Tab-separated table of C-alpha atoms in Angstrom:
chain	number	residue	atom	x	y	z
A	22	MET	CA	28.755	-31.027	35.251
A	23	SER	CA	25.630	-30.105	33.268
A	24	LYS	CA	25.793	-28.235	29.984
A	25	ALA	CA	25.520	-24.462	30.204
A	26	MET	CA	23.083	-22.334	28.220
A	27	LEU	CA	22.684	-18.566	28.357
A	28	THR	CA	19.705	-16.439	27.382
A	29	ALA	CA	19.824	-12.664	26.911
A	30	LEU	CA	16.523	-10.973	27.734
A	31	GLU	CA	14.816	-7.604	27.791
A	32	PRO	CA	12.078	-6.789	30.362
A	33	ASN	CA	9.178	-6.946	27.892
A	34	ASP	CA	6.778	-9.384	26.230
A	35	GLU	CA	9.387	-10.502	23.723
A	36	GLY	CA	11.787	-11.287	26.555
A	37	HIS	CA	9.061	-13.371	28.193
A	38	LEU	CA	8.674	-15.375	24.964
A	39	VAL	CA	12.422	-15.876	24.558
A	40	TRP	CA	12.624	-17.113	28.151
A	41	GLN	CA	9.915	-19.701	27.445
A	42	VAL	CA	11.873	-21.005	24.455
A	43	ALA	CA	15.114	-20.975	26.460
A	44	ALA	CA	13.545	-22.839	29.383
A	45	ARG	CA	12.081	-25.481	27.069
A	46	THR	CA	15.421	-25.902	25.301
A	47	ALA	CA	17.399	-26.159	28.539
A	48	GLN	CA	14.966	-28.746	29.908
A	49	GLN	CA	15.116	-30.858	26.748
A	50	HIS	CA	18.919	-30.894	26.785
A	51	GLU	CA	19.274	-31.123	30.568
A	52	ALA	CA	21.287	-27.919	30.631
A	53	ARG	CA	21.859	-25.249	33.272
A	54	LEU	CA	20.254	-21.974	32.145
A	55	THR	CA	21.504	-18.504	33.080
A	56	VAL	CA	19.639	-15.282	32.301
A	57	ILE	CA	21.462	-12.057	31.492
A	58	ASN	CA	20.000	-8.586	31.095
A	59	VAL	CA	22.269	-5.644	30.262
A	60	VAL	CA	21.361	-2.055	31.117
A	61	GLU	CA	23.163	0.425	28.883
A	62	PRO	CA	24.661	3.475	30.679
A	63	ALA	CA	22.899	6.716	29.793
A	64	VAL	CA	26.284	8.243	28.936
A	65	SER	CA	26.661	5.698	26.105
A	66	ILE	CA	23.154	6.227	24.728
A	67	TYR	CA	23.532	10.040	24.750
A	68	ALA	CA	27.277	10.241	24.110
A	69	ASP	CA	27.096	13.815	22.823
A	70	LEU	CA	25.741	15.227	26.112
A	71	ASN	CA	27.720	16.347	29.168
A	72	PHE	CA	26.601	14.312	32.210
A	73	THR	CA	29.215	15.701	34.607
A	74	PRO	CA	26.807	18.012	36.510
A	75	LEU	CA	24.368	15.113	36.864
A	76	LEU	CA	26.875	12.350	37.558
A	77	GLU	CA	25.505	11.418	41.006
A	78	CYS	CA	21.917	11.513	39.745
A	79	THR	CA	22.840	9.363	36.747
A	80	THR	CA	24.544	6.775	38.963
A	81	ASP	CA	21.489	6.567	41.222
A	82	TRP	CA	19.224	6.227	38.186
A	83	GLN	CA	21.317	3.357	36.770
A	84	THR	CA	21.280	1.567	40.123
A	85	ALA	CA	17.520	1.929	40.429
A	86	LEU	CA	17.026	0.737	36.855
A	87	LYS	CA	19.074	-2.410	37.459
A	88	LYS	CA	17.034	-3.139	40.596
A	89	GLU	CA	13.790	-2.701	38.661
A	90	HIS	CA	14.972	-5.020	35.916
A	91	ARG	CA	16.041	-7.680	38.418
A	92	ALA	CA	12.690	-7.419	40.202
A	93	TYR	CA	10.892	-7.821	36.859
A	94	PHE	CA	12.821	-10.975	35.990
A	95	GLU	CA	12.349	-12.423	39.470
A	96	ARG	CA	8.583	-11.922	39.162
A	97	THR	CA	8.655	-13.471	35.696
A	98	ALA	CA	10.658	-16.438	37.014
A	99	ALA	CA	8.088	-16.956	39.764
A	100	LYS	CA	5.329	-17.131	37.114
A	101	LEU	CA	7.187	-19.320	34.626
A	102	PHE	CA	8.830	-21.606	37.179
A	103	PRO	CA	6.644	-21.654	40.316
A	104	GLY	CA	8.458	-23.145	43.285
A	105	GLU	CA	11.868	-23.247	41.557
A	106	ALA	CA	14.217	-20.991	43.521
A	107	SER	CA	17.110	-21.761	41.168
A	108	ALA	CA	15.355	-19.937	38.310
A	109	ALA	CA	15.616	-16.608	40.153
A	110	GLU	CA	19.163	-17.296	41.358
A	111	ALA	CA	20.417	-17.665	37.778
A	112	ILE	CA	19.552	-14.063	36.830
A	113	GLN	CA	22.348	-11.573	36.164
A	114	VAL	CA	21.621	-7.884	35.552
A	115	ARG	CA	24.695	-6.023	34.368
A	116	GLU	CA	25.547	-2.530	33.212
A	117	GLY	CA	27.521	-1.908	30.036
A	118	ASN	CA	27.510	-2.628	26.324
A	119	PRO	CA	24.978	-5.447	25.701
A	120	ALA	CA	26.970	-7.304	23.029
A	121	THR	CA	30.189	-7.097	25.043
A	122	GLU	CA	28.614	-8.263	28.318
A	123	ILE	CA	26.650	-11.085	26.690
A	124	THR	CA	29.681	-12.381	24.791
A	125	ALA	CA	31.862	-12.162	27.910
A	126	LEU	CA	29.423	-14.136	30.070
A	127	ALA	CA	28.971	-16.785	27.353
A	128	ALA	CA	32.750	-17.276	27.299
A	129	GLU	CA	33.007	-17.160	31.099
A	130	GLN	CA	30.398	-19.894	31.516
A	131	LYS	CA	31.602	-21.873	28.490
A	132	ALA	CA	28.021	-21.837	27.239
A	133	GLU	CA	27.172	-24.270	24.455
A	134	LEU	CA	24.176	-22.232	23.330
A	135	LEU	CA	23.167	-18.576	23.553
A	136	ILE	CA	19.455	-17.794	23.110
A	137	MET	CA	18.397	-14.267	22.110
A	138	GLY	CA	15.461	-12.372	20.679
A	139	LEU	CA	15.390	-11.350	17.045
A	140	HIS	CA	14.083	-8.297	15.223
A	141	ASN	CA	13.909	-8.402	11.422
A	142	ARG	CA	15.704	-5.191	10.483
A	143	ARG	CA	15.450	-3.103	7.330
A	144	GLY	CA	17.333	-0.272	5.650
A	145	PHE	CA	19.717	1.868	7.690
A	146	SER	CA	18.923	0.072	10.953
A	147	ARG	CA	20.155	-3.167	9.356
A	148	LEU	CA	23.420	-1.456	8.337
A	149	LEU	CA	23.987	-0.335	11.927
A	150	GLY	CA	23.309	-3.857	13.138
A	151	SER	CA	21.542	-5.238	16.195
A	152	THR	CA	22.826	-6.728	19.432
A	153	THR	CA	22.199	-10.185	17.966
A	154	HIS	CA	24.290	-9.330	14.894
A	155	LYS	CA	27.119	-7.951	17.025
A	156	VAL	CA	27.114	-11.013	19.259
A	157	LEU	CA	27.116	-13.236	16.154
A	158	ASN	CA	30.359	-11.598	15.030
A	159	HIS	CA	32.245	-12.323	18.242
A	160	CYS	CA	30.593	-15.156	20.180
A	161	HIS	CA	32.038	-18.639	19.699
A	162	CYS	CA	29.079	-20.742	20.835
A	163	ASP	CA	25.959	-21.661	18.866
A	164	ILE	CA	23.231	-19.013	18.828
A	165	LEU	CA	19.464	-19.522	18.732
A	166	ALA	CA	17.696	-16.379	17.515
A	167	VAL	CA	14.028	-16.417	18.542
A	168	HIS	CA	11.553	-14.823	16.142
A	169	PRO	CA	8.718	-12.720	17.673
A	170	ALA	CA	6.139	-14.992	15.996
A	171	THR	CA	7.695	-18.238	17.229
A	172	ASN	CA	5.781	-21.152	18.703
A	173	PRO	CA	7.363	-21.594	22.151
A	174	ALA	CA	6.183	-25.209	22.384
A	175	THR	CA	8.223	-27.125	19.803
A	176	TYR	CA	9.985	-27.253	16.436
A	177	ARG	CA	8.103	-29.460	13.972
A	178	LYS	CA	9.467	-28.405	10.560
A	179	VAL	CA	13.186	-27.686	10.307
A	180	LEU	CA	15.105	-26.353	7.290
A	181	ILE	CA	18.846	-27.121	7.351
A	182	ALA	CA	20.982	-24.869	5.136
A	183	VAL	CA	24.254	-26.556	4.162
A	184	ASP	CA	27.028	-26.308	1.584
A	185	THR	CA	29.702	-28.753	0.437
A	186	THR	CA	32.307	-27.777	3.056
A	187	GLU	CA	33.253	-29.854	6.092
A	188	LEU	CA	30.943	-27.676	8.196
A	189	ALA	CA	27.919	-29.328	6.537
A	190	GLY	CA	28.236	-32.486	8.618
A	191	GLU	CA	28.411	-30.472	11.834
A	192	VAL	CA	25.344	-28.426	10.893
A	193	LEU	CA	23.329	-31.552	10.046
A	194	ALA	CA	24.404	-33.233	13.285
A	195	SER	CA	23.529	-30.121	15.321
A	196	ALA	CA	20.073	-29.934	13.740
A	197	HIS	CA	19.444	-33.619	14.423
A	198	LYS	CA	20.526	-33.269	18.045
A	199	PHE	CA	18.712	-29.990	18.646
A	200	ALA	CA	15.333	-30.842	17.088
A	201	THR	CA	14.989	-34.589	17.551
A	202	GLY	CA	11.812	-35.929	15.954
A	203	ALA	CA	11.236	-32.968	13.622
A	204	ASP	CA	10.562	-33.173	9.891
A	205	PHE	CA	13.862	-32.172	8.264
A	206	THR	CA	14.485	-30.581	4.882
A	207	ALA	CA	18.051	-29.834	3.761
A	208	ILE	CA	18.816	-27.075	1.269
A	209	SER	CA	22.046	-26.379	-0.605
A	210	VAL	CA	21.867	-23.468	-3.020
A	211	ILE	CA	23.680	-23.675	-6.363
A	212	ILE	CA	25.123	-20.255	-7.233
A	213	PRO	CA	24.798	-19.531	-10.984
A	214	LEU	CA	28.246	-19.461	-12.583
A	215	GLY	CA	27.390	-16.345	-14.594
A	216	THR	CA	27.373	-14.301	-11.389
A	217	VAL	CA	31.154	-14.647	-11.012
A	218	PHE	CA	31.712	-12.249	-13.922
A	219	ALA	CA	31.954	-8.526	-13.320
A	220	ALA	CA	29.836	-7.730	-16.393
A	221	PRO	CA	27.332	-9.709	-18.514
A	222	GLU	CA	29.520	-9.192	-21.595
A	223	ALA	CA	32.304	-11.268	-20.038
A	224	SER	CA	30.208	-14.429	-20.129
A	225	HIS	CA	28.900	-13.918	-23.674
A	226	GLY	CA	29.080	-17.124	-25.704
A	227	LEU	CA	29.768	-19.339	-22.668
A	228	GLY	CA	26.157	-20.333	-22.047
A	229	TRP	CA	26.608	-23.918	-23.254
A	230	SER	CA	29.727	-24.609	-21.172
A	231	PHE	CA	28.085	-23.010	-18.126
A	232	GLU	CA	25.047	-25.226	-18.556
A	233	GLU	CA	27.110	-28.412	-18.684
A	234	LEU	CA	29.323	-27.381	-15.786
A	235	SER	CA	26.287	-26.360	-13.697
A	236	LYS	CA	24.750	-29.820	-14.213
A	237	ASP	CA	27.982	-31.415	-13.024
A	238	ILE	CA	28.154	-29.135	-9.977
A	239	LYS	CA	24.537	-29.904	-9.081
A	240	GLN	CA	25.131	-33.658	-9.426
A	241	GLN	CA	28.258	-33.585	-7.270
A	242	THR	CA	26.534	-31.389	-4.673
A	243	HIS	CA	23.626	-33.842	-4.514
A	244	GLN	CA	26.012	-36.760	-3.969
A	245	ASN	CA	28.050	-34.866	-1.366
A	246	ILE	CA	25.121	-33.625	0.705
A	247	SER	CA	23.227	-36.932	0.421
A	248	ALA	CA	26.283	-38.739	1.784
A	249	GLN	CA	26.513	-36.260	4.680
A	250	ILE	CA	22.811	-36.759	5.460
A	251	ALA	CA	23.197	-40.548	5.430
A	252	LYS	CA	26.289	-40.322	7.635
A	253	THR	CA	24.405	-38.200	10.169
A	254	GLY	CA	21.597	-40.740	10.273
A	255	ILE	CA	18.684	-38.376	9.712
A	256	THR	CA	15.882	-38.545	7.181
A	257	ALA	CA	15.649	-35.339	5.162
A	258	ASN	CA	14.378	-34.130	1.814
A	259	LEU	CA	17.084	-32.365	-0.204
A	260	LEU	CA	16.491	-29.144	-2.149
A	261	LEU	CA	19.051	-27.846	-4.668
A	262	PRO	CA	17.701	-24.557	-6.049
A	263	GLU	CA	19.796	-22.144	-8.099
A	264	GLY	CA	20.158	-18.495	-7.100
A	265	ASP	CA	21.285	-16.320	-4.217
A	266	PRO	CA	21.615	-18.476	-1.050
A	267	ARG	CA	20.033	-15.789	1.133
A	268	ASP	CA	16.935	-15.478	-1.053
A	269	GLU	CA	16.508	-19.198	-1.690
A	270	ILE	CA	16.809	-20.171	1.985
A	271	ILE	CA	14.158	-17.636	3.000
A	272	ARG	CA	11.922	-18.676	0.090
A	273	ALA	CA	12.170	-22.344	1.085
A	274	ALA	CA	11.492	-21.589	4.763
A	275	GLU	CA	8.370	-19.619	3.867
A	276	SER	CA	7.163	-22.263	1.406
A	277	MET	CA	7.428	-25.134	3.902
A	278	GLN	CA	6.285	-22.948	6.843
A	279	ALA	CA	9.423	-23.866	8.770
A	280	ASP	CA	9.565	-23.420	12.537
A	281	LEU	CA	13.370	-23.322	12.545
A	282	ILE	CA	16.252	-22.670	10.154
A	283	VAL	CA	19.599	-24.257	11.041
A	284	ILE	CA	22.632	-22.712	9.354
A	285	GLY	CA	26.397	-22.702	9.808
A	286	ASN	CA	28.516	-19.606	10.254
A	287	SER	CA	32.213	-18.901	10.802
A	288	ASN	CA	33.636	-15.779	12.451
A	289	ARG	CA	34.647	-13.577	9.527
A	290	GLY	CA	36.945	-10.582	9.404
A	291	ALA	CA	35.635	-7.029	9.677
A	292	ILE	CA	36.020	-6.277	5.951
A	293	ASN	CA	34.159	-9.432	4.933
A	294	ARG	CA	31.344	-8.651	7.367
A	295	LEU	CA	31.042	-5.096	6.082
A	296	VAL	CA	31.395	-5.676	2.332
A	297	LEU	CA	30.372	-9.277	1.720
A	298	GLY	CA	28.302	-10.058	4.772
A	299	SER	CA	27.409	-13.664	5.542
A	300	THR	CA	24.492	-15.836	4.558
A	301	ALA	CA	23.636	-16.378	8.226
A	302	ARG	CA	23.531	-12.637	8.900
A	303	ALA	CA	21.325	-12.037	5.860
A	304	VAL	CA	18.970	-14.845	6.875
A	305	LEU	CA	18.591	-13.215	10.302
A	306	ASP	CA	17.416	-10.014	8.615
A	307	HIS	CA	14.566	-11.676	6.726
A	308	THR	CA	13.772	-14.961	8.462
A	309	PRO	CA	10.102	-15.871	9.056
A	310	CYS	CA	11.018	-18.179	11.967
A	311	ASP	CA	13.661	-18.985	14.597
A	312	VAL	CA	17.264	-19.465	13.442
A	313	LEU	CA	19.897	-21.742	15.002
A	314	ILE	CA	23.386	-20.588	13.978
A	315	CYS	CA	26.076	-23.240	14.333
A	316	LYS	CA	29.516	-21.712	14.796
A	317	SER	CA	32.573	-23.404	13.297
């Protein structure tokens, strides 16, 4: 049985671009690709309104909208994959909550990769989250978030964000498998020890010991990550900057003009997601390129 991949699309230009990336990825990995589009019920978008008097009209409108969306994707399939009937057959248009329906279908099909569009969000909209963020919290397969400015042809420069946990080897292996032949750069960010104190006064007079300990941490991190890289069998430059992982990963991606960032992520609890967040989630908010999130 071939591997399964799922792509979540909207009927617009961005969806067309995401489909191109998804089709290329599925072809490269000899995977079966399914398309899902989710139409949100009007009663969920305007939850404060009373739709009872218009219930029949609303139902008809939702049905017509789903038909229009399916027709759009069938026309797009005919343009992207001329003569391939299977491309149109693999389209599912559903009604409901987008994150819920996408996550459910990914689990149902045992998809190895979910491919979605990405909007860099700011301010209050970032606090509310996007469909991609919500899916990230609950989906158990890897996720490829496609940036609006992506090159749909290939990934040439890949930045792999790793730490010293066991997940590092999996992330490196996933990057190697996903973007075979690319130029790889690995980055592991050293967090300054002074940031663990609640107030600057608490670390007063400890500068020397911090400096020595930081050197030791950097040396051990270099040895650990270098060993993981060698074990994976890839050739990669290794960056070990100091600072906030979110900022340093984005800075490195912009500096090297990366086409893809590969990063690990584990499903965290609700409090951690709300208060602490995750590096992967923060990278999604500011990334200049596509992001492949490897789930533990």
